[in-house]
Amino acid sequence: LCVQENYRNNPFHNFRHCFCVTQMMYGMIHLCKLWERMTTEDLGILLTAAVCHDLDHPGYNNTYQINARTELAIRYNDISPLENHHCAVAFQILSNPETNIFAYVDKDTFKRIRAGITMLILATDMARHAEIMESFKEKLAAGFDDKNKEHLDTLKMVLIKCCDISNEVRPMEVSEPWVDCLLEEYFNQSDREKIEGLPVAPFMDRDKVTKPTAQIGFIKFVLIPMFETVARVFTQIDEVMVQPLKNAKDRYEEMKSIEEAQKEAKKALSQNH
């Protein structure tokens, strides 16, 4: 309940998003039989990080925080201001005796758990996507070794990243409303950036982006490559996760073609009148 109270009512980054990410993590733990490769402590870290990964998200991303020189950007020296804040709020909750789920673990174990949760929440900053994926691919090329802490840490970072942006793995009737929520949050930010004279990212601009254009590139260049890389370790996700992503891409491409055809028809009609 305390965690839920510390999520704001943003269109996208709210408690429902945190719940979906945690549920996907639980699903991946079972689908990939992660208990065969990881300790109970590792699994606890994965689930706790998932629950806490967007705590007190203000609904405006890191780029906005940095460009607007917000209190968070100043506090964290422009380095992943949001993710650092999510971590800090998580450990404020855990420092309260009433909500400290790790109250009975010894100091050394808590130190490891804290480091693990922090590492995972910080890994959800998409600015680090290429760096984390590169590191994971290098470890796969060398031969993934789940007895190697560095290999396992990188895998855990990739897993939370997968869960964080996994909406398109779900059925269309579940995933599509989430795109509307995300675009609403983006448009709120870009409207504010225009008013404040700050740079506006094209993918957040209501005058430049549509639902299919927002999703096609993201699915094609971020989601599919990432999930395919994970499928090299866990082949079982190919059918359950990679295939639905490919289906989603096809549906959005179809949607884009229909939108373009409608636009052309409208144009032709207006020229005839």
Coordinates of N, CA and C in Angstrom, one line a residue, residues 12-242:
F12 N 0.6 7.2 -17.9 CA 1.4 6.0 -18.1 C 2.2 5.5 -16.9
H13 N 3.0 6.4 -16.4 CA 3.9 6.0 -15.3 C 3.2 6.0 -13.9
N14 N 2.3 5.0 -13.7 CA 1.5 5.0 -12.5 C 1.6 3.6 -11.9
F15 N 0.8 3.3 -10.9 CA 0.9 2.0 -10.2 C 0.5 0.9 -11.1
R16 N -0.4 1.1 -12.0 CA -0.8 0.0 -12.9 C 0.4 -0.4 -13.8
H17 N 1.2 0.5 -14.2 CA 2.4 0.2 -15.0 C 3.3 -0.6 -14.2
C18 N 3.6 -0.2 -12.9 CA 4.5 -0.9 -12.0 C 3.9 -2.3 -11.8
F19 N 2.6 -2.5 -11.7 CA 2.0 -3.8 -11.5 C 2.3 -4.7 -12.7
C20 N 2.1 -4.1 -13.9 CA 2.3 -4.9 -15.1 C 3.7 -5.4 -15.3
V21 N 4.6 -4.5 -14.9 CA 6.1 -4.8 -15.0 C 6.4 -5.9 -14.1
T22 N 5.9 -5.8 -12.9 CA 6.1 -6.9 -11.8 C 5.5 -8.2 -12.2
Q23 N 4.3 -8.1 -12.8 CA 3.6 -9.4 -13.2 C 4.4 -10.0 -14.4
M24 N 4.9 -9.2 -15.3 CA 5.7 -9.7 -16.4 C 7.0 -10.4 -15.8
M25 N 7.6 -9.7 -14.8 CA 8.8 -10.3 -14.2 C 8.5 -11.6 -13.6
Y26 N 7.4 -11.7 -12.9 CA 7.0 -13.0 -12.3 C 6.8 -14.0 -13.4
G27 N 6.2 -13.6 -14.5 CA 6.0 -14.6 -15.6 C 7.3 -15.0 -16.2
M28 N 8.2 -14.1 -16.3 CA 9.6 -14.5 -16.9 C 10.3 -15.4 -15.9
I29 N 10.2 -15.2 -14.6 CA 10.9 -16.0 -13.6 C 10.4 -17.5 -13.8
H30 N 9.1 -17.6 -14.0 CA 8.5 -19.0 -14.2 C 8.8 -19.6 -15.6
L31 N 8.6 -18.7 -16.6 CA 8.8 -19.2 -18.0 C 10.2 -19.7 -18.2
C32 N 11.1 -18.9 -17.7 CA 12.6 -19.1 -17.9 C 13.2 -20.0 -16.8
K33 N 12.4 -20.4 -15.8 CA 12.8 -21.2 -14.7 C 14.1 -20.6 -14.1
L34 N 14.0 -19.3 -13.8 CA 15.2 -18.6 -13.3 C 15.7 -19.1 -12.0
W35 N 14.9 -19.8 -11.2 CA 15.4 -20.4 -10.0 C 16.5 -21.4 -10.2
E36 N 16.6 -21.9 -11.5 CA 17.7 -22.9 -11.8 C 19.0 -22.2 -12.0
R37 N 19.0 -20.9 -12.2 CA 20.2 -20.1 -12.5 C 20.5 -19.1 -11.4
M38 N 19.5 -18.8 -10.6 CA 19.6 -17.7 -9.6 C 19.2 -18.1 -8.2
T39 N 19.7 -17.4 -7.2 CA 19.3 -17.6 -5.8 C 18.0 -17.0 -5.5
T40 N 17.4 -17.4 -4.4 CA 16.1 -16.8 -3.9 C 16.3 -15.3 -3.7
E41 N 17.5 -14.9 -3.3 CA 17.9 -13.5 -3.1 C 17.8 -12.7 -4.4
D42 N 18.4 -13.3 -5.4 CA 18.3 -12.7 -6.8 C 16.9 -12.5 -7.2
L43 N 16.1 -13.5 -7.0 CA 14.7 -13.4 -7.5 C 13.9 -12.3 -6.7
G44 N 14.2 -12.2 -5.4 CA 13.6 -11.2 -4.5 C 14.0 -9.8 -5.0
I45 N 15.3 -9.7 -5.4 CA 15.8 -8.4 -5.9 C 15.1 -8.0 -7.2
L46 N 14.9 -9.0 -8.1 CA 14.3 -8.8 -9.4 C 12.8 -8.3 -9.2
L47 N 12.1 -8.9 -8.3 CA 10.7 -8.6 -8.1 C 10.6 -7.2 -7.3
T48 N 11.4 -7.0 -6.3 CA 11.4 -5.7 -5.6 C 11.7 -4.6 -6.5
A49 N 12.8 -4.7 -7.3 CA 13.1 -3.7 -8.2 C 12.0 -3.4 -9.2
A50 N 11.3 -4.4 -9.7 CA 10.2 -4.2 -10.6 C 9.1 -3.4 -9.9
V51 N 8.7 -3.7 -8.7 CA 7.7 -3.0 -8.0 C 8.1 -1.5 -7.8
C52 N 9.3 -1.3 -7.5 CA 9.8 0.1 -7.1 C 10.4 0.9 -8.3
H53 N 10.4 0.4 -9.5 CA 11.3 1.0 -10.5 C 10.9 2.3 -11.0
D54 N 9.6 2.8 -10.8 CA 9.2 4.1 -11.2 C 8.5 4.9 -10.1
L55 N 8.9 4.6 -8.9 CA 8.3 5.3 -7.7 C 8.3 6.8 -7.8
D56 N 7.2 7.4 -7.6 CA 7.1 8.9 -7.6 C 7.5 9.5 -8.9
H57 N 7.3 8.8 -10.0 CA 7.6 9.4 -11.4 C 6.7 10.6 -11.6
P58 N 7.3 11.8 -12.0 CA 6.5 13.0 -12.1 C 5.8 13.1 -13.5
G59 N 6.0 12.1 -14.4 CA 5.3 12.2 -15.7 C 6.0 13.0 -16.7
Y60 N 7.2 13.4 -16.4 CA 8.1 14.1 -17.4 C 9.5 13.4 -17.3
N61 N 10.0 13.1 -18.5 CA 11.2 12.3 -18.6 C 12.5 13.0 -18.2
N62 N 13.6 12.2 -18.3 CA 14.9 12.8 -17.9 C 15.3 14.0 -18.7
T63 N 15.0 13.9 -20.0 CA 15.4 15.0 -20.9 C 14.7 16.3 -20.4
Y64 N 13.5 16.2 -20.1 CA 12.8 17.4 -19.5 C 13.4 17.9 -18.2
Q65 N 13.7 16.9 -17.3 CA 14.3 17.3 -16.0 C 15.6 18.1 -16.2
I66 N 16.4 17.6 -17.2 CA 17.7 18.2 -17.4 C 17.6 19.5 -18.1
N67 N 16.7 19.6 -19.1 CA 16.6 20.9 -19.9 C 15.9 21.9 -19.0
A68 N 15.0 21.5 -18.2 CA 14.2 22.5 -17.3 C 15.0 22.8 -16.0
R69 N 16.1 22.1 -15.9 CA 16.9 22.3 -14.6 C 16.1 22.1 -13.4
T70 N 15.4 21.0 -13.3 CA 14.5 20.8 -12.2 C 15.3 20.4 -10.9
E71 N 14.6 20.4 -9.8 CA 15.3 20.0 -8.5 C 15.9 18.7 -8.6
L72 N 15.2 17.7 -9.3 CA 15.8 16.3 -9.4 C 17.1 16.4 -10.2
A73 N 17.1 17.1 -11.3 CA 18.3 17.2 -12.2 C 19.4 17.8 -11.4
I74 N 19.1 18.8 -10.7 CA 20.2 19.5 -9.9 C 20.7 18.5 -8.8
R75 N 19.8 17.8 -8.1 CA 20.2 16.9 -7.0 C 21.1 15.8 -7.6
Y76 N 20.8 15.3 -8.7 CA 21.5 14.1 -9.3 C 22.5 14.5 -10.4
N77 N 22.8 15.8 -10.5 CA 23.8 16.2 -11.5 C 23.6 15.8 -12.9
D78 N 22.3 15.8 -13.3 CA 21.9 15.4 -14.6 C 22.1 13.9 -15.0
I79 N 22.5 13.1 -14.0 CA 22.8 11.7 -14.2 C 21.6 10.8 -13.8
S80 N 20.8 10.3 -14.8 CA 19.6 9.5 -14.6 C 18.8 10.1 -13.4
P81 N 18.4 11.4 -13.5 CA 17.7 12.0 -12.3 C 16.5 11.1 -11.8
L82 N 15.7 10.7 -12.8 CA 14.4 10.0 -12.4 C 14.8 8.6 -11.7
E83 N 15.6 7.8 -12.4 CA 16.0 6.5 -11.8 C 16.6 6.6 -10.4
N84 N 17.5 7.6 -10.3 CA 18.1 7.8 -9.0 C 17.0 8.2 -7.9
H85 N 16.0 9.0 -8.3 CA 14.9 9.3 -7.4 C 14.1 8.1 -7.1
H86 N 13.8 7.3 -8.1 CA 13.0 6.1 -7.8 C 13.7 5.2 -6.8
C87 N 15.0 5.1 -6.9 CA 15.8 4.3 -5.9 C 15.7 4.9 -4.5
A88 N 15.9 6.2 -4.5 CA 15.9 6.9 -3.2 C 14.5 6.7 -2.5
V89 N 13.4 6.9 -3.2 CA 12.1 6.7 -2.6 C 11.9 5.3 -2.2
A90 N 12.4 4.3 -3.0 CA 12.3 2.9 -2.6 C 12.9 2.6 -1.2
F91 N 14.1 3.2 -1.1 CA 14.9 2.9 0.2 C 14.4 3.8 1.3
Q92 N 13.7 4.9 1.0 CA 13.0 5.6 2.1 C 11.9 4.8 2.7
I93 N 11.1 4.1 1.8 CA 10.1 3.2 2.2 C 10.6 2.0 3.0
L94 N 11.8 1.5 2.5 CA 12.4 0.4 3.2 C 13.1 0.8 4.5
S95 N 13.3 2.0 4.7 CA 14.0 2.5 6.0 C 12.9 2.6 7.1
N96 N 11.6 2.6 6.7 CA 10.6 2.7 7.7 C 10.3 1.3 8.3
P97 N 10.4 1.1 9.6 CA 10.3 -0.3 10.2 C 8.9 -1.0 9.8
E98 N 7.9 -0.2 9.5 CA 6.6 -0.7 9.2 C 6.6 -1.3 7.8
T99 N 7.4 -0.8 6.9 CA 7.4 -1.3 5.5 C 8.7 -1.9 5.1
N100 N 9.6 -2.2 6.0 CA 10.9 -2.8 5.7 C 10.7 -4.3 5.5
I101 N 10.5 -4.8 4.3 CA 10.4 -6.2 4.1 C 11.7 -7.0 4.3
F102 N 12.8 -6.2 4.4 CA 14.1 -6.9 4.6 C 14.6 -6.7 6.1
A103 N 13.6 -6.4 7.0 CA 14.0 -6.1 8.4 C 14.8 -7.3 9.0
Y104 N 14.5 -8.5 8.6 CA 15.2 -9.6 9.3 C 16.4 -10.2 8.6
V105 N 16.9 -9.5 7.6 CA 18.1 -10.0 7.0 C 19.3 -9.4 7.6
D106 N 20.5 -10.1 7.6 CA 21.7 -9.5 8.2 C 22.2 -8.3 7.4
K107 N 23.2 -7.6 8.0 CA 23.7 -6.4 7.4 C 24.3 -6.6 6.0
D108 N 25.1 -7.7 5.9 CA 25.8 -8.0 4.6 C 24.8 -8.4 3.5
T109 N 23.8 -9.1 3.9 CA 22.8 -9.5 2.9 C 22.0 -8.3 2.5
F110 N 21.6 -7.4 3.4 CA 20.9 -6.1 3.1 C 21.8 -5.3 2.1
K111 N 23.1 -5.2 2.4 CA 24.0 -4.5 1.6 C 23.9 -5.0 0.1
R112 N 24.0 -6.3 0.0 CA 23.9 -6.9 -1.4 C 22.5 -6.7 -2.0
I113 N 21.5 -6.8 -1.2 CA 20.1 -6.5 -1.8 C 20.0 -5.1 -2.3
R114 N 20.5 -4.2 -1.4 CA 20.4 -2.7 -1.8 C 21.2 -2.5 -3.1
A115 N 22.4 -3.0 -3.2 CA 23.2 -2.8 -4.4 C 22.5 -3.4 -5.6
G116 N 21.9 -4.6 -5.4 CA 21.2 -5.2 -6.5 C 20.0 -4.5 -7.0
I117 N 19.1 -4.0 -6.1 CA 17.9 -3.3 -6.5 C 18.3 -1.9 -7.1
T118 N 19.3 -1.3 -6.6 CA 19.8 0.0 -7.1 C 20.3 -0.2 -8.6
M119 N 21.1 -1.2 -8.8 CA 21.7 -1.5 -10.1 C 20.5 -1.7 -11.1
L120 N 19.5 -2.5 -10.7 CA 18.4 -2.8 -11.6 C 17.6 -1.6 -12.0
I121 N 17.2 -0.8 -10.9 CA 16.4 0.4 -11.2 C 17.2 1.4 -12.1
L122 N 18.4 1.6 -11.8 CA 19.3 2.5 -12.7 C 19.4 2.0 -14.1
A123 N 19.3 0.7 -14.3 CA 19.4 0.1 -15.6 C 18.2 0.4 -16.5
T124 N 17.1 0.8 -15.9 CA 15.8 1.1 -16.6 C 15.9 2.5 -17.4
D125 N 17.0 3.2 -17.2 CA 17.2 4.5 -17.9 C 17.5 4.1 -19.4
M126 N 16.5 4.4 -20.3 CA 16.7 4.0 -21.7 C 17.9 4.7 -22.4
A127 N 18.5 5.7 -21.8 CA 19.7 6.3 -22.3 C 20.9 5.3 -22.2
R128 N 20.7 4.3 -21.4 CA 21.8 3.3 -21.2 C 21.5 2.0 -22.0
H129 N 20.5 2.1 -22.8 CA 20.0 0.9 -23.5 C 21.2 0.2 -24.4
A130 N 21.8 1.0 -25.2 CA 22.9 0.5 -26.1 C 24.0 -0.1 -25.3
E131 N 24.4 0.6 -24.3 CA 25.5 0.2 -23.4 C 25.2 -1.2 -22.8
I132 N 24.0 -1.3 -22.2 CA 23.7 -2.6 -21.5 C 23.6 -3.7 -22.5
M133 N 22.9 -3.5 -23.6 CA 22.7 -4.5 -24.6 C 24.1 -5.0 -25.2
E134 N 25.0 -4.0 -25.4 CA 26.3 -4.3 -25.9 C 27.1 -5.2 -25.0
S135 N 27.0 -4.9 -23.7 CA 27.6 -5.7 -22.6 C 27.1 -7.1 -22.6
F136 N 25.7 -7.2 -22.7 CA 25.1 -8.5 -22.7 C 25.5 -9.4 -23.9
K137 N 25.6 -8.7 -25.1 CA 26.0 -9.5 -26.3 C 27.4 -10.0 -26.2
E138 N 28.3 -9.1 -25.6 CA 29.7 -9.5 -25.4 C 29.8 -10.8 -24.6
K139 N 29.0 -10.8 -23.5 CA 29.0 -12.0 -22.6 C 28.4 -13.2 -23.3
L140 N 27.4 -13.0 -24.1 CA 26.9 -14.2 -24.9 C 27.9 -14.7 -25.9
A141 N 28.6 -13.8 -26.5 CA 29.6 -14.2 -27.5 C 30.8 -15.0 -26.8
A142 N 31.1 -14.5 -25.6 CA 32.2 -15.2 -24.8 C 31.7 -16.6 -24.3
G143 N 30.4 -16.8 -24.3 CA 29.8 -18.0 -23.6 C 29.2 -17.6 -22.3
F144 N 27.9 -17.5 -22.3 CA 27.2 -17.0 -21.1 C 27.4 -18.0 -19.9
D145 N 27.9 -17.5 -18.8 CA 28.2 -18.3 -17.6 C 27.4 -17.8 -16.4
D146 N 26.3 -18.6 -16.0 CA 25.5 -18.1 -14.9 C 26.2 -18.3 -13.5
K147 N 27.4 -18.8 -13.5 CA 28.2 -18.8 -12.3 C 29.0 -17.6 -12.1
N148 N 29.0 -16.8 -13.2 CA 29.8 -15.5 -13.2 C 28.9 -14.4 -12.8
K149 N 29.3 -13.7 -11.7 CA 28.4 -12.6 -11.1 C 28.2 -11.5 -12.1
E150 N 29.2 -11.1 -12.9 CA 29.1 -10.1 -13.9 C 28.1 -10.5 -15.0
H151 N 28.1 -11.7 -15.4 CA 27.2 -12.2 -16.4 C 25.8 -12.2 -15.9
L152 N 25.6 -12.7 -14.7 CA 24.3 -12.7 -14.1 C 23.7 -11.3 -13.8
D153 N 24.6 -10.4 -13.4 CA 24.1 -9.0 -13.2 C 23.6 -8.4 -14.5
T154 N 24.3 -8.7 -15.5 CA 23.9 -8.1 -16.8 C 22.6 -8.7 -17.3
L155 N 22.5 -10.0 -17.1 CA 21.2 -10.7 -17.4 C 20.1 -10.1 -16.6
K156 N 20.3 -9.8 -15.4 CA 19.2 -9.3 -14.5 C 18.8 -7.9 -15.0
M157 N 19.8 -7.1 -15.4 CA 19.5 -5.8 -16.0 C 18.7 -5.9 -17.2
V158 N 19.1 -6.8 -18.1 CA 18.3 -7.0 -19.4 C 16.9 -7.5 -19.1
L159 N 16.7 -8.3 -18.1 CA 15.4 -8.8 -17.7 C 14.5 -7.7 -17.3
I160 N 15.0 -6.8 -16.4 CA 14.1 -5.7 -15.9 C 13.8 -4.8 -17.1
K161 N 14.8 -4.6 -18.0 CA 14.5 -3.7 -19.1 C 13.4 -4.3 -20.0
C162 N 13.5 -5.7 -20.2 CA 12.4 -6.4 -21.0 C 11.1 -6.1 -20.4
C163 N 11.0 -6.3 -19.1 CA 9.7 -6.2 -18.4 C 9.2 -4.8 -18.4
D164 N 10.1 -3.8 -18.3 CA 9.7 -2.4 -18.2 C 9.0 -2.0 -19.5
I165 N 9.4 -2.5 -20.7 CA 8.9 -2.1 -21.9 C 8.2 -3.2 -22.7
S166 N 7.5 -4.1 -21.9 CA 7.0 -5.3 -22.5 C 5.5 -5.3 -22.9
N167 N 4.9 -4.1 -22.9 CA 3.5 -4.0 -23.2 C 3.1 -4.7 -24.5
E168 N 4.0 -4.5 -25.5 CA 3.6 -5.0 -26.8 C 3.7 -6.6 -26.9
V169 N 4.2 -7.2 -25.9 CA 4.2 -8.7 -25.8 C 2.8 -9.2 -25.5
R170 N 2.0 -8.3 -24.9 CA 0.7 -8.7 -24.4 C -0.3 -8.6 -25.6
P171 N -1.5 -9.2 -25.5 CA -2.5 -9.1 -26.5 C -2.8 -7.7 -26.9
M172 N -3.2 -7.4 -28.2 CA -3.5 -6.1 -28.7 C -4.5 -5.3 -27.8
E173 N -5.5 -6.0 -27.3 CA -6.6 -5.3 -26.6 C -6.0 -4.8 -25.2
V174 N -4.9 -5.4 -24.8 CA -4.3 -4.9 -23.5 C -3.2 -3.9 -23.8
S175 N -2.4 -4.1 -24.9 CA -1.3 -3.3 -25.2 C -1.6 -1.9 -25.8
E176 N -2.7 -1.9 -26.7 CA -3.0 -0.7 -27.4 C -3.4 0.5 -26.5
P177 N -4.3 0.2 -25.5 CA -4.6 1.4 -24.6 C -3.4 2.0 -23.9
W178 N -2.4 1.1 -23.6 CA -1.1 1.6 -23.0 C -0.4 2.6 -23.9
V179 N -0.5 2.4 -25.2 CA 0.2 3.3 -26.2 C -0.5 4.7 -26.1
D180 N -1.8 4.7 -26.0 CA -2.6 5.9 -25.8 C -2.2 6.6 -24.6
C181 N -2.0 5.9 -23.5 CA -1.6 6.5 -22.2 C -0.2 7.1 -22.3
L182 N 0.7 6.4 -23.0 CA 2.1 6.9 -23.1 C 2.1 8.1 -24.0
L183 N 1.4 8.1 -25.1 CA 1.4 9.3 -26.0 C 0.8 10.5 -25.2
E184 N -0.3 10.2 -24.4 CA -0.9 11.3 -23.7 C 0.2 12.0 -22.7
E185 N 1.0 11.1 -22.1 CA 2.1 11.6 -21.2 C 3.1 12.4 -22.0
Y186 N 3.5 11.8 -23.2 CA 4.5 12.5 -24.1 C 3.9 13.9 -24.5
F187 N 2.7 13.9 -24.9 CA 2.1 15.1 -25.4 C 2.0 16.2 -24.3
N188 N 1.6 15.8 -23.1 CA 1.6 16.7 -22.0 C 3.0 17.3 -21.8
Q189 N 4.0 16.5 -22.0 CA 5.4 17.0 -21.8 C 5.8 17.9 -22.9
S190 N 5.5 17.5 -24.2 CA 5.9 18.4 -25.3 C 5.1 19.7 -25.3
D191 N 3.9 19.7 -24.9 CA 3.1 20.9 -24.8 C 3.8 21.9 -23.8
R192 N 4.2 21.3 -22.7 CA 4.9 22.1 -21.7 C 6.2 22.6 -22.2
E193 N 6.9 21.8 -22.9 CA 8.3 22.2 -23.4 C 8.1 23.3 -24.4
K194 N 7.1 23.3 -25.2 CA 6.8 24.4 -26.2 C 6.6 25.7 -25.5
I195 N 5.7 25.6 -24.4 CA 5.4 26.8 -23.6 C 6.7 27.4 -23.0
E196 N 7.5 26.4 -22.5 CA 8.7 26.9 -21.7 C 9.9 27.1 -22.6
G197 N 9.7 27.0 -23.9 CA 10.8 27.2 -24.9 C 11.9 26.2 -24.8
L198 N 11.6 25.0 -24.5 CA 12.6 23.9 -24.3 C 12.6 23.0 -25.6
P199 N 13.7 22.3 -25.9 CA 13.7 21.4 -27.1 C 12.6 20.4 -27.0
V200 N 12.0 20.1 -28.1 CA 10.9 19.0 -28.2 C 11.4 17.9 -29.0
A201 N 11.3 16.6 -28.5 CA 11.7 15.4 -29.2 C 10.5 15.2 -30.2
P202 N 10.9 14.9 -31.5 CA 9.8 14.6 -32.5 C 8.9 13.5 -32.1
F203 N 9.4 12.4 -31.4 CA 8.6 11.3 -31.1 C 7.6 11.6 -30.0
M204 N 7.7 12.9 -29.4 CA 6.7 13.3 -28.4 C 5.8 14.4 -28.8
D205 N 6.0 14.8 -30.1 CA 5.3 16.0 -30.6 C 3.9 15.6 -31.2
R206 N 2.8 16.1 -30.6 CA 1.5 15.7 -31.1 C 1.3 16.0 -32.6
D207 N 2.0 17.0 -33.1 CA 1.9 17.4 -34.5 C 2.7 16.4 -35.5
K208 N 3.5 15.6 -34.9 CA 4.4 14.8 -35.7 C 4.3 13.3 -35.6
V209 N 3.6 12.9 -34.5 CA 3.6 11.4 -34.3 C 2.2 10.9 -34.3
T210 N 2.1 9.6 -34.8 CA 0.8 8.9 -34.7 C 1.1 7.6 -33.9
K211 N 0.0 6.9 -33.6 CA 0.2 5.7 -32.8 C 1.1 4.7 -33.6
P212 N 0.7 4.4 -34.9 CA 1.6 3.4 -35.6 C 3.0 3.9 -35.8
T213 N 3.2 5.2 -36.1 CA 4.6 5.6 -36.3 C 5.4 5.5 -35.0
A214 N 4.7 5.8 -33.9 CA 5.4 5.7 -32.6 C 5.8 4.3 -32.3
Q215 N 5.0 3.3 -32.6 CA 5.3 1.9 -32.2 C 6.2 1.1 -33.2
I216 N 6.0 1.4 -34.5 CA 6.7 0.5 -35.5 C 8.2 0.5 -35.3
G217 N 8.8 1.7 -35.2 CA 10.3 1.8 -35.0 C 10.7 1.3 -33.7
F218 N 9.9 1.5 -32.6 CA 10.3 1.1 -31.3 C 10.3 -0.5 -31.2
I219 N 9.2 -1.1 -31.8 CA 9.2 -2.6 -31.8 C 10.3 -3.1 -32.7
K220 N 10.5 -2.5 -33.8 CA 11.5 -3.1 -34.8 C 12.9 -3.0 -34.3
F221 N 13.3 -1.8 -33.8 CA 14.7 -1.5 -33.5 C 15.1 -1.7 -32.0
V222 N 14.1 -1.7 -31.1 CA 14.4 -1.8 -29.7 C 13.9 -3.2 -29.2
L223 N 12.6 -3.4 -29.3 CA 12.0 -4.6 -28.6 C 12.4 -5.9 -29.2
I224 N 12.2 -6.0 -30.6 CA 12.5 -7.3 -31.2 C 14.0 -7.7 -31.0
P225 N 14.9 -6.8 -31.3 CA 16.3 -7.2 -31.1 C 16.6 -7.6 -29.7
M226 N 16.0 -6.9 -28.7 CA 16.3 -7.1 -27.3 C 15.8 -8.5 -26.9
F227 N 14.5 -8.8 -27.2 CA 13.9 -10.1 -26.8 C 14.6 -11.2 -27.6
E228 N 15.0 -11.0 -28.8 CA 15.7 -12.0 -29.6 C 17.0 -12.4 -28.9
T229 N 17.7 -11.4 -28.4 CA 19.0 -11.6 -27.7 C 18.7 -12.4 -26.5
V230 N 17.7 -12.1 -25.7 CA 17.4 -12.9 -24.5 C 17.0 -14.3 -24.9
A231 N 16.3 -14.5 -26.0 CA 15.9 -15.8 -26.5 C 17.1 -16.7 -26.8
R232 N 18.3 -16.1 -26.9 CA 19.5 -16.9 -27.1 C 19.9 -17.7 -25.8
V233 N 19.5 -17.1 -24.7 CA 19.7 -17.8 -23.4 C 18.4 -18.6 -23.1
F234 N 17.3 -18.1 -23.3 CA 16.0 -18.7 -23.0 C 15.2 -18.9 -24.2
T235 N 15.4 -20.1 -24.9 CA 14.7 -20.3 -26.2 C 13.2 -20.3 -26.0
Q236 N 12.7 -20.6 -24.8 CA 11.2 -20.7 -24.6 C 10.5 -19.3 -24.8
I237 N 11.2 -18.2 -24.8 CA 10.5 -16.9 -24.9 C 10.3 -16.6 -26.4
D238 N 10.9 -17.3 -27.3 CA 10.7 -17.1 -28.7 C 9.2 -17.1 -29.1
E239 N 8.6 -18.2 -28.8 CA 7.2 -18.3 -29.2 C 6.3 -17.4 -28.4
V240 N 6.6 -17.3 -27.1 CA 5.6 -16.6 -26.1 C 5.8 -15.1 -26.2
M241 N 7.0 -14.6 -26.5 CA 7.3 -13.2 -26.5 C 7.7 -12.6 -27.8
V242 N 8.7 -13.2 -28.5 CA 9.2 -12.6 -29.7 C 8.2 -12.7 -30.8

